[in-house]
Amino acid sequence: MQARRLPARQGIVWVVAGYRLFRANPPLLTLLAFLYLMAFTVMLLLPAGVGGVLFPVLQPMLVLAIANGCRGIAATGRRGPPPDLLAGIRTRRRELLKLGALQLAGSLLVMLLMFAFGIKPDTEKPDQLLSALALAAALSLPLLLAFWFAPLLTGWHELPPLKSVFFSLVACLRNWRAFVVYAFALAAITLLATTLAVFAVQISENFGQIVAKVVEVLMIIFLLPIFLAGSYISYRDIFTTAVASTND
């Protein structure tokens, strides 16, 4: 398996192609994004930190199901048959659970390292809070990159979990420029929406609350699906022959 090296501008292509994939079938991608958020919320509500353990373990299956939806939309659009969301999950369930266990172990390691540095994420002091967030981001970044493509490589390419993690990390590092552009583009869109809500609150508190709710809903039904679609597009560009273009 070989990961292609793409130019930095491909990060913009992922956002644009993600939007066009979303536009091809908004109901399905919005539903998948909503179900992902619901699964995350439900698991967080479970007692005694059970959800904090279950979500990392089950997340690879959720990610693969969403990727199956994106692949189906890319192949057939809205008018085609419903995509098989369980492709790769039925036959690779055990390996995906092992991958989830690796992700849980990585998350626990990040938490242990944070405590080792003596920084508590629940601190109320602004300067310490910023330091905690910066440290958490720095420690979590390798984990994010290692598992960015891993569910798809395990489910679709039938790689062992450890090998999937390795190839995912290598692929992301080879394309770090494109991922930086991709992250900044998504952050700019999110910042623009947030700024609009804050500006509305300054004009009128009641009106601002309405705008804030609208922005929150748009984040769920618009930005999150585009992010999920862009994640699939990045896999398609890096690990397959065809490179997505803004004309997809």
PDB file of C-alpha atoms in Angstrom:
ATOM      1  CA  MET A   1       0.000   0.000   0.000  1.00  0.00           C
ATOM      2  CA  GLN A   2       1.291   3.426  -0.943  1.00  0.00           C
ATOM      3  CA  ALA A   3       0.039   6.830   0.133  1.00  0.00           C
ATOM      4  CA  ARG A   4       0.170   9.510  -2.553  1.00  0.00           C
ATOM      5  CA  ARG A   5       1.742  12.870  -1.753  1.00  0.00           C
ATOM      6  CA  LEU A   6      -0.601  15.720  -2.670  1.00  0.00           C
ATOM      7  CA  PRO A   7      -0.019  19.501  -2.883  1.00  0.00           C
ATOM      8  CA  ALA A   8      -1.174  21.861  -0.146  1.00  0.00           C
ATOM      9  CA  ARG A   9      -4.001  23.248  -2.288  1.00  0.00           C
ATOM     10  CA  GLN A  10      -5.655  19.825  -2.189  1.00  0.00           C
ATOM     11  CA  GLY A  11      -6.913  20.759   1.275  1.00  0.00           C
ATOM     12  CA  ILE A  12      -9.217  23.320  -0.351  1.00  0.00           C
ATOM     13  CA  VAL A  13     -10.295  20.706  -2.890  1.00  0.00           C
ATOM     14  CA  TRP A  14     -11.359  18.409  -0.032  1.00  0.00           C
ATOM     15  CA  VAL A  15     -13.638  21.088   1.386  1.00  0.00           C
ATOM     16  CA  VAL A  16     -15.161  21.916  -2.016  1.00  0.00           C
ATOM     17  CA  ALA A  17     -15.513  18.256  -3.015  1.00  0.00           C
ATOM     18  CA  GLY A  18     -16.973  17.496   0.415  1.00  0.00           C
ATOM     19  CA  TYR A  19     -19.603  20.171  -0.158  1.00  0.00           C
ATOM     20  CA  ARG A  20     -20.437  18.769  -3.587  1.00  0.00           C
ATOM     21  CA  LEU A  21     -20.709  15.267  -2.179  1.00  0.00           C
ATOM     22  CA  PHE A  22     -23.043  16.638   0.491  1.00  0.00           C
ATOM     23  CA  ARG A  23     -25.071  18.439  -2.172  1.00  0.00           C
ATOM     24  CA  ALA A  24     -25.467  15.163  -4.092  1.00  0.00           C
ATOM     25  CA  ASN A  25     -27.436  13.632  -1.203  1.00  0.00           C
ATOM     26  CA  PRO A  26     -28.026  16.054   1.710  1.00  0.00           C
ATOM     27  CA  PRO A  27     -30.597  13.878   3.551  1.00  0.00           C
ATOM     28  CA  LEU A  28     -28.325  10.841   3.836  1.00  0.00           C
ATOM     29  CA  LEU A  29     -25.197  12.713   4.909  1.00  0.00           C
ATOM     30  CA  THR A  30     -27.150  14.835   7.384  1.00  0.00           C
ATOM     31  CA  LEU A  31     -28.740  11.696   8.827  1.00  0.00           C
ATOM     32  CA  LEU A  32     -25.351  10.004   9.197  1.00  0.00           C
ATOM     33  CA  ALA A  33     -23.890  13.081  10.902  1.00  0.00           C
ATOM     34  CA  PHE A  34     -26.880  13.298  13.247  1.00  0.00           C
ATOM     35  CA  LEU A  35     -26.642   9.596  14.143  1.00  0.00           C
ATOM     36  CA  TYR A  36     -22.929  10.021  14.850  1.00  0.00           C
ATOM     37  CA  LEU A  37     -23.644  12.915  17.209  1.00  0.00           C
ATOM     38  CA  MET A  38     -26.472  10.975  18.836  1.00  0.00           C
ATOM     39  CA  ALA A  39     -24.210   7.985  19.460  1.00  0.00           C
ATOM     40  CA  PHE A  40     -21.596  10.282  20.993  1.00  0.00           C
ATOM     41  CA  THR A  41     -24.183  12.022  23.207  1.00  0.00           C
ATOM     42  CA  VAL A  42     -25.828   8.796  24.377  1.00  0.00           C
ATOM     43  CA  MET A  43     -22.504   7.229  25.306  1.00  0.00           C
ATOM     44  CA  LEU A  44     -21.481  10.314  27.269  1.00  0.00           C
ATOM     45  CA  LEU A  45     -24.683  10.011  29.306  1.00  0.00           C
ATOM     46  CA  LEU A  46     -23.860   6.467  30.396  1.00  0.00           C
ATOM     47  CA  PRO A  47     -22.853   6.205  34.087  1.00  0.00           C
ATOM     48  CA  ALA A  48     -19.402   5.790  35.601  1.00  0.00           C
ATOM     49  CA  GLY A  49     -17.477   6.768  32.495  1.00  0.00           C
ATOM     50  CA  VAL A  50     -18.773   3.760  30.557  1.00  0.00           C
ATOM     51  CA  GLY A  51     -19.438   5.924  27.520  1.00  0.00           C
ATOM     52  CA  GLY A  52     -15.911   7.304  27.623  1.00  0.00           C
ATOM     53  CA  VAL A  53     -14.684   3.747  27.184  1.00  0.00           C
ATOM     54  CA  LEU A  54     -17.296   2.562  24.690  1.00  0.00           C
ATOM     55  CA  PHE A  55     -17.114   5.466  22.243  1.00  0.00           C
ATOM     56  CA  PRO A  56     -13.413   5.125  21.287  1.00  0.00           C
ATOM     57  CA  VAL A  57     -13.886   1.362  20.936  1.00  0.00           C
ATOM     58  CA  LEU A  58     -16.952   1.658  18.695  1.00  0.00           C
ATOM     59  CA  GLN A  59     -15.888   4.792  16.810  1.00  0.00           C
ATOM     60  CA  PRO A  60     -14.033   2.927  14.016  1.00  0.00           C
ATOM     61  CA  MET A  61     -17.286   1.168  13.107  1.00  0.00           C
ATOM     62  CA  LEU A  62     -19.173   4.474  13.102  1.00  0.00           C
ATOM     63  CA  VAL A  63     -16.519   6.111  10.931  1.00  0.00           C
ATOM     64  CA  LEU A  64     -16.569   3.196   8.485  1.00  0.00           C
ATOM     65  CA  ALA A  65     -20.376   3.296   8.252  1.00  0.00           C
ATOM     66  CA  ILE A  66     -20.237   7.008   7.371  1.00  0.00           C
ATOM     67  CA  ALA A  67     -17.484   6.355   4.827  1.00  0.00           C
ATOM     68  CA  ASN A  68     -19.655   3.644   3.270  1.00  0.00           C
ATOM     69  CA  GLY A  69     -22.398   6.224   2.886  1.00  0.00           C
ATOM     70  CA  CYS A  70     -20.004   8.715   1.281  1.00  0.00           C
ATOM     71  CA  ARG A  71     -18.648   6.073  -1.083  1.00  0.00           C
ATOM     72  CA  GLY A  72     -22.166   5.096  -2.094  1.00  0.00           C
ATOM     73  CA  ILE A  73     -23.136   8.711  -2.767  1.00  0.00           C
ATOM     74  CA  ALA A  74     -19.959   9.273  -4.799  1.00  0.00           C
ATOM     75  CA  ALA A  75     -20.775   6.209  -6.901  1.00  0.00           C
ATOM     76  CA  THR A  76     -24.507   6.637  -7.493  1.00  0.00           C
ATOM     77  CA  GLY A  77     -25.633  10.028  -6.149  1.00  0.00           C
ATOM     78  CA  ARG A  78     -29.128  10.501  -4.763  1.00  0.00           C
ATOM     79  CA  ARG A  79     -30.947   8.384  -7.336  1.00  0.00           C
ATOM     80  CA  GLY A  80     -28.914   5.222  -6.872  1.00  0.00           C
ATOM     81  CA  PRO A  81     -29.731   2.383  -4.473  1.00  0.00           C
ATOM     82  CA  PRO A  82     -29.103   2.987  -0.756  1.00  0.00           C
ATOM     83  CA  PRO A  83     -25.442   2.343   0.088  1.00  0.00           C
ATOM     84  CA  ASP A  84     -24.472  -0.655   2.185  1.00  0.00           C
ATOM     85  CA  LEU A  85     -23.491   1.086   5.425  1.00  0.00           C
ATOM     86  CA  LEU A  86     -22.206  -2.164   6.943  1.00  0.00           C
ATOM     87  CA  ALA A  87     -19.727  -3.008   4.174  1.00  0.00           C
ATOM     88  CA  GLY A  88     -16.481  -4.063   5.818  1.00  0.00           C
ATOM     89  CA  ILE A  89     -18.093  -4.068   9.264  1.00  0.00           C
ATOM     90  CA  ARG A  90     -19.735  -7.483   9.033  1.00  0.00           C
ATOM     91  CA  THR A  91     -16.568  -9.290   7.998  1.00  0.00           C
ATOM     92  CA  ARG A  92     -14.035  -7.161   9.919  1.00  0.00           C
ATOM     93  CA  ARG A  93     -15.950  -6.559  13.118  1.00  0.00           C
ATOM     94  CA  ARG A  94     -13.340  -8.152  15.378  1.00  0.00           C
ATOM     95  CA  GLU A  95     -10.457  -6.235  13.807  1.00  0.00           C
ATOM     96  CA  LEU A  96     -12.394  -2.965  14.057  1.00  0.00           C
ATOM     97  CA  LEU A  97     -12.995  -3.611  17.757  1.00  0.00           C
ATOM     98  CA  LYS A  98      -9.265  -4.209  18.198  1.00  0.00           C
ATOM     99  CA  LEU A  99      -8.644  -0.939  16.397  1.00  0.00           C
ATOM    100  CA  GLY A 100     -11.065   0.751  18.784  1.00  0.00           C
ATOM    101  CA  ALA A 101      -9.211  -0.764  21.737  1.00  0.00           C
ATOM    102  CA  LEU A 102      -5.985   0.726  20.381  1.00  0.00           C
ATOM    103  CA  GLN A 103      -7.691   4.103  20.120  1.00  0.00           C
ATOM    104  CA  LEU A 104      -8.899   3.812  23.711  1.00  0.00           C
ATOM    105  CA  ALA A 105      -5.367   2.977  24.845  1.00  0.00           C
ATOM    106  CA  GLY A 106      -4.053   6.001  22.955  1.00  0.00           C
ATOM    107  CA  SER A 107      -6.667   8.268  24.549  1.00  0.00           C
ATOM    108  CA  LEU A 108      -5.755   7.002  28.014  1.00  0.00           C
ATOM    109  CA  LEU A 109      -2.081   7.603  27.257  1.00  0.00           C
ATOM    110  CA  VAL A 110      -2.835  11.207  26.283  1.00  0.00           C
ATOM    111  CA  MET A 111      -4.689  11.718  29.573  1.00  0.00           C
ATOM    112  CA  LEU A 112      -1.835  10.185  31.577  1.00  0.00           C
ATOM    113  CA  LEU A 113       0.679  12.440  29.844  1.00  0.00           C
ATOM    114  CA  MET A 114      -1.441  15.489  30.635  1.00  0.00           C
ATOM    115  CA  PHE A 115      -1.538  14.576  34.308  1.00  0.00           C
ATOM    116  CA  ALA A 116       2.204  13.867  34.188  1.00  0.00           C
ATOM    117  CA  PHE A 117       2.727  17.446  33.013  1.00  0.00           C
ATOM    118  CA  GLY A 118       0.638  18.586  35.971  1.00  0.00           C
ATOM    119  CA  ILE A 119      -2.077  20.253  33.898  1.00  0.00           C
ATOM    120  CA  LYS A 120      -5.726  19.610  34.681  1.00  0.00           C
ATOM    121  CA  PRO A 121      -8.190  20.239  31.824  1.00  0.00           C
ATOM    122  CA  ASP A 122     -10.947  21.324  34.238  1.00  0.00           C
ATOM    123  CA  THR A 123      -8.976  24.233  35.679  1.00  0.00           C
ATOM    124  CA  GLU A 124     -10.813  27.537  36.042  1.00  0.00           C
ATOM    125  CA  LYS A 125      -7.787  29.801  35.554  1.00  0.00           C
ATOM    126  CA  PRO A 126      -7.753  31.202  31.999  1.00  0.00           C
ATOM    127  CA  ASP A 127      -3.988  30.964  31.499  1.00  0.00           C
ATOM    128  CA  GLN A 128      -3.864  27.385  32.773  1.00  0.00           C
ATOM    129  CA  LEU A 129      -6.920  26.489  30.722  1.00  0.00           C
ATOM    130  CA  LEU A 130      -5.254  27.719  27.528  1.00  0.00           C
ATOM    131  CA  SER A 131      -2.106  25.787  28.403  1.00  0.00           C
ATOM    132  CA  ALA A 132      -4.171  22.670  29.054  1.00  0.00           C
ATOM    133  CA  LEU A 133      -5.994  23.004  25.739  1.00  0.00           C
ATOM    134  CA  ALA A 134      -2.755  23.598  23.821  1.00  0.00           C
ATOM    135  CA  LEU A 135      -1.096  20.597  25.458  1.00  0.00           C
ATOM    136  CA  ALA A 136      -4.141  18.403  24.869  1.00  0.00           C
ATOM    137  CA  ALA A 137      -4.167  19.404  21.188  1.00  0.00           C
ATOM    138  CA  ALA A 138      -0.438  18.710  20.799  1.00  0.00           C
ATOM    139  CA  LEU A 139      -0.692  15.306  22.469  1.00  0.00           C
ATOM    140  CA  SER A 140      -3.904  14.349  20.662  1.00  0.00           C
ATOM    141  CA  LEU A 141      -2.694  15.283  17.171  1.00  0.00           C
ATOM    142  CA  PRO A 142      -0.583  12.132  16.591  1.00  0.00           C
ATOM    143  CA  LEU A 143      -3.513  10.041  17.809  1.00  0.00           C
ATOM    144  CA  LEU A 144      -5.894  11.827  15.425  1.00  0.00           C
ATOM    145  CA  LEU A 145      -3.564  11.304  12.468  1.00  0.00           C
ATOM    146  CA  ALA A 146      -2.945   7.651  13.327  1.00  0.00           C
ATOM    147  CA  PHE A 147      -6.668   6.889  13.291  1.00  0.00           C
ATOM    148  CA  TRP A 148      -7.766   9.254  10.502  1.00  0.00           C
ATOM    149  CA  PHE A 149      -7.696   6.553   7.810  1.00  0.00           C
ATOM    150  CA  ALA A 150      -7.294   3.484  10.022  1.00  0.00           C
ATOM    151  CA  PRO A 151     -10.984   2.379  10.079  1.00  0.00           C
ATOM    152  CA  LEU A 152     -11.175   2.487   6.273  1.00  0.00           C
ATOM    153  CA  LEU A 153      -7.878   0.655   5.851  1.00  0.00           C
ATOM    154  CA  THR A 154      -8.965  -2.025   8.309  1.00  0.00           C
ATOM    155  CA  GLY A 155     -12.471  -2.430   6.906  1.00  0.00           C
ATOM    156  CA  TRP A 156     -11.922  -1.972   3.168  1.00  0.00           C
ATOM    157  CA  HIS A 157      -8.303  -3.017   2.651  1.00  0.00           C
ATOM    158  CA  GLU A 158      -8.336  -5.710   5.347  1.00  0.00           C
ATOM    159  CA  LEU A 159      -5.132  -4.503   6.983  1.00  0.00           C
ATOM    160  CA  PRO A 160      -4.414  -5.536  10.587  1.00  0.00           C
ATOM    161  CA  PRO A 161      -5.198  -2.770  13.110  1.00  0.00           C
ATOM    162  CA  LEU A 162      -1.573  -1.916  13.901  1.00  0.00           C
ATOM    163  CA  LYS A 163      -0.685  -1.767  10.223  1.00  0.00           C
ATOM    164  CA  SER A 164      -3.709   0.448   9.533  1.00  0.00           C
ATOM    165  CA  VAL A 165      -2.623   2.859  12.255  1.00  0.00           C
ATOM    166  CA  PHE A 166       0.909   2.968  10.833  1.00  0.00           C
ATOM    167  CA  PHE A 167      -0.202   3.607   7.249  1.00  0.00           C
ATOM    168  CA  SER A 168      -2.704   6.235   8.381  1.00  0.00           C
ATOM    169  CA  LEU A 169      -0.021   8.126  10.295  1.00  0.00           C
ATOM    170  CA  VAL A 170       2.435   7.922   7.395  1.00  0.00           C
ATOM    171  CA  ALA A 171      -0.207   9.070   4.894  1.00  0.00           C
ATOM    172  CA  CYS A 172      -1.156  12.078   7.016  1.00  0.00           C
ATOM    173  CA  LEU A 173       2.472  13.069   7.586  1.00  0.00           C
ATOM    174  CA  ARG A 174       3.216  12.792   3.865  1.00  0.00           C
ATOM    175  CA  ASN A 175       0.317  15.159   3.203  1.00  0.00           C
ATOM    176  CA  TRP A 176       0.625  17.444   6.214  1.00  0.00           C
ATOM    177  CA  ARG A 177       0.492  20.576   4.070  1.00  0.00           C
ATOM    178  CA  ALA A 178      -2.854  19.587   2.555  1.00  0.00           C
ATOM    179  CA  PHE A 179      -4.218  18.735   6.000  1.00  0.00           C
ATOM    180  CA  VAL A 180      -3.092  22.091   7.412  1.00  0.00           C
ATOM    181  CA  VAL A 181      -4.911  23.909   4.596  1.00  0.00           C
ATOM    182  CA  TYR A 182      -7.959  21.672   5.104  1.00  0.00           C
ATOM    183  CA  ALA A 183      -8.010  22.383   8.849  1.00  0.00           C
ATOM    184  CA  PHE A 184      -7.611  26.136   8.357  1.00  0.00           C
ATOM    185  CA  ALA A 185     -10.376  26.214   5.747  1.00  0.00           C
ATOM    186  CA  LEU A 186     -12.808  24.430   8.058  1.00  0.00           C
ATOM    187  CA  ALA A 187     -11.729  26.600  10.988  1.00  0.00           C
ATOM    188  CA  ALA A 188     -12.299  29.754   8.920  1.00  0.00           C
ATOM    189  CA  ILE A 189     -15.830  28.653   8.019  1.00  0.00           C
ATOM    190  CA  THR A 190     -16.579  27.796  11.650  1.00  0.00           C
ATOM    191  CA  LEU A 191     -15.099  31.084  12.869  1.00  0.00           C
ATOM    192  CA  LEU A 192     -17.183  33.031  10.370  1.00  0.00           C
ATOM    193  CA  ALA A 193     -20.379  31.356  11.574  1.00  0.00           C
ATOM    194  CA  THR A 194     -19.454  31.894  15.232  1.00  0.00           C
ATOM    195  CA  THR A 195     -18.571  35.544  14.620  1.00  0.00           C
ATOM    196  CA  LEU A 196     -21.965  36.062  12.991  1.00  0.00           C
ATOM    197  CA  ALA A 197     -23.684  34.686  16.090  1.00  0.00           C
ATOM    198  CA  VAL A 198     -21.604  36.859  18.450  1.00  0.00           C
ATOM    199  CA  PHE A 199     -22.242  39.951  16.338  1.00  0.00           C
ATOM    200  CA  ALA A 200     -25.981  39.232  16.413  1.00  0.00           C
ATOM    201  CA  VAL A 201     -25.902  38.982  20.219  1.00  0.00           C
ATOM    202  CA  GLN A 202     -24.228  42.400  20.374  1.00  0.00           C
ATOM    203  CA  ILE A 203     -27.060  43.907  18.312  1.00  0.00           C
ATOM    204  CA  SER A 204     -29.894  42.292  20.221  1.00  0.00           C
ATOM    205  CA  GLU A 205     -29.771  39.602  22.882  1.00  0.00           C
ATOM    206  CA  ASN A 206     -33.021  37.958  21.815  1.00  0.00           C
ATOM    207  CA  PHE A 207     -32.171  38.172  18.135  1.00  0.00           C
ATOM    208  CA  GLY A 208     -28.666  36.947  18.897  1.00  0.00           C
ATOM    209  CA  GLN A 209     -29.977  33.876  20.678  1.00  0.00           C
ATOM    210  CA  ILE A 210     -32.084  33.029  17.644  1.00  0.00           C
ATOM    211  CA  VAL A 211     -29.095  33.460  15.328  1.00  0.00           C
ATOM    212  CA  ALA A 212     -26.939  31.355  17.658  1.00  0.00           C
ATOM    213  CA  LYS A 213     -29.488  28.534  17.503  1.00  0.00           C
ATOM    214  CA  VAL A 214     -29.644  28.804  13.720  1.00  0.00           C
ATOM    215  CA  VAL A 215     -25.846  28.638  13.527  1.00  0.00           C
ATOM    216  CA  GLU A 216     -25.831  25.606  15.822  1.00  0.00           C
ATOM    217  CA  VAL A 217     -28.359  23.819  13.623  1.00  0.00           C
ATOM    218  CA  LEU A 218     -26.426  24.733  10.474  1.00  0.00           C
ATOM    219  CA  MET A 219     -23.268  23.314  12.023  1.00  0.00           C
ATOM    220  CA  ILE A 220     -25.040  19.971  12.449  1.00  0.00           C
ATOM    221  CA  ILE A 221     -26.876  19.766   9.134  1.00  0.00           C
ATOM    222  CA  PHE A 222     -24.284  21.519   6.963  1.00  0.00           C
ATOM    223  CA  LEU A 223     -20.730  21.822   8.307  1.00  0.00           C
ATOM    224  CA  LEU A 224     -20.440  18.447  10.042  1.00  0.00           C
ATOM    225  CA  PRO A 225     -21.632  16.486   6.973  1.00  0.00           C
ATOM    226  CA  ILE A 226     -19.182  18.441   4.796  1.00  0.00           C
ATOM    227  CA  PHE A 227     -16.383  17.618   7.240  1.00  0.00           C
ATOM    228  CA  LEU A 228     -17.309  13.925   7.188  1.00  0.00           C
ATOM    229  CA  ALA A 229     -17.512  13.937   3.390  1.00  0.00           C
ATOM    230  CA  GLY A 230     -14.174  15.741   3.167  1.00  0.00           C
ATOM    231  CA  SER A 231     -12.623  13.056   5.336  1.00  0.00           C
ATOM    232  CA  TYR A 232     -13.706  10.411   2.826  1.00  0.00           C
ATOM    233  CA  ILE A 233     -12.496  12.540  -0.101  1.00  0.00           C
ATOM    234  CA  SER A 234      -9.043  12.802   1.507  1.00  0.00           C
ATOM    235  CA  TYR A 235      -8.900   8.994   1.709  1.00  0.00           C
ATOM    236  CA  ARG A 236      -9.983   8.685  -1.920  1.00  0.00           C
ATOM    237  CA  ASP A 237      -7.334  11.130  -3.091  1.00  0.00           C
ATOM    238  CA  ILE A 238      -4.466   9.638  -1.122  1.00  0.00           C
ATOM    239  CA  PHE A 239      -5.128   5.909  -1.367  1.00  0.00           C
ATOM    240  CA  THR A 240      -6.774   5.550  -4.779  1.00  0.00           C
ATOM    241  CA  THR A 241      -5.650   6.411  -8.285  1.00  0.00           C
ATOM    242  CA  ALA A 242      -8.320   8.991  -9.094  1.00  0.00           C
ATOM    243  CA  VAL A 243      -7.739  12.402  -7.589  1.00  0.00           C
ATOM    244  CA  ALA A 244     -10.799  14.421  -6.645  1.00  0.00           C
ATOM    245  CA  SER A 245     -11.175  17.737  -8.353  1.00  0.00           C
ATOM    246  CA  THR A 246     -13.454  20.654  -7.789  1.00  0.00           C
ATOM    247  CA  ASN A 247     -15.458  19.390 -10.738  1.00  0.00           C
ATOM    248  CA  ASP A 248     -16.437  16.113  -9.019  1.00  0.00           C
TER     249      ASP A 248
END
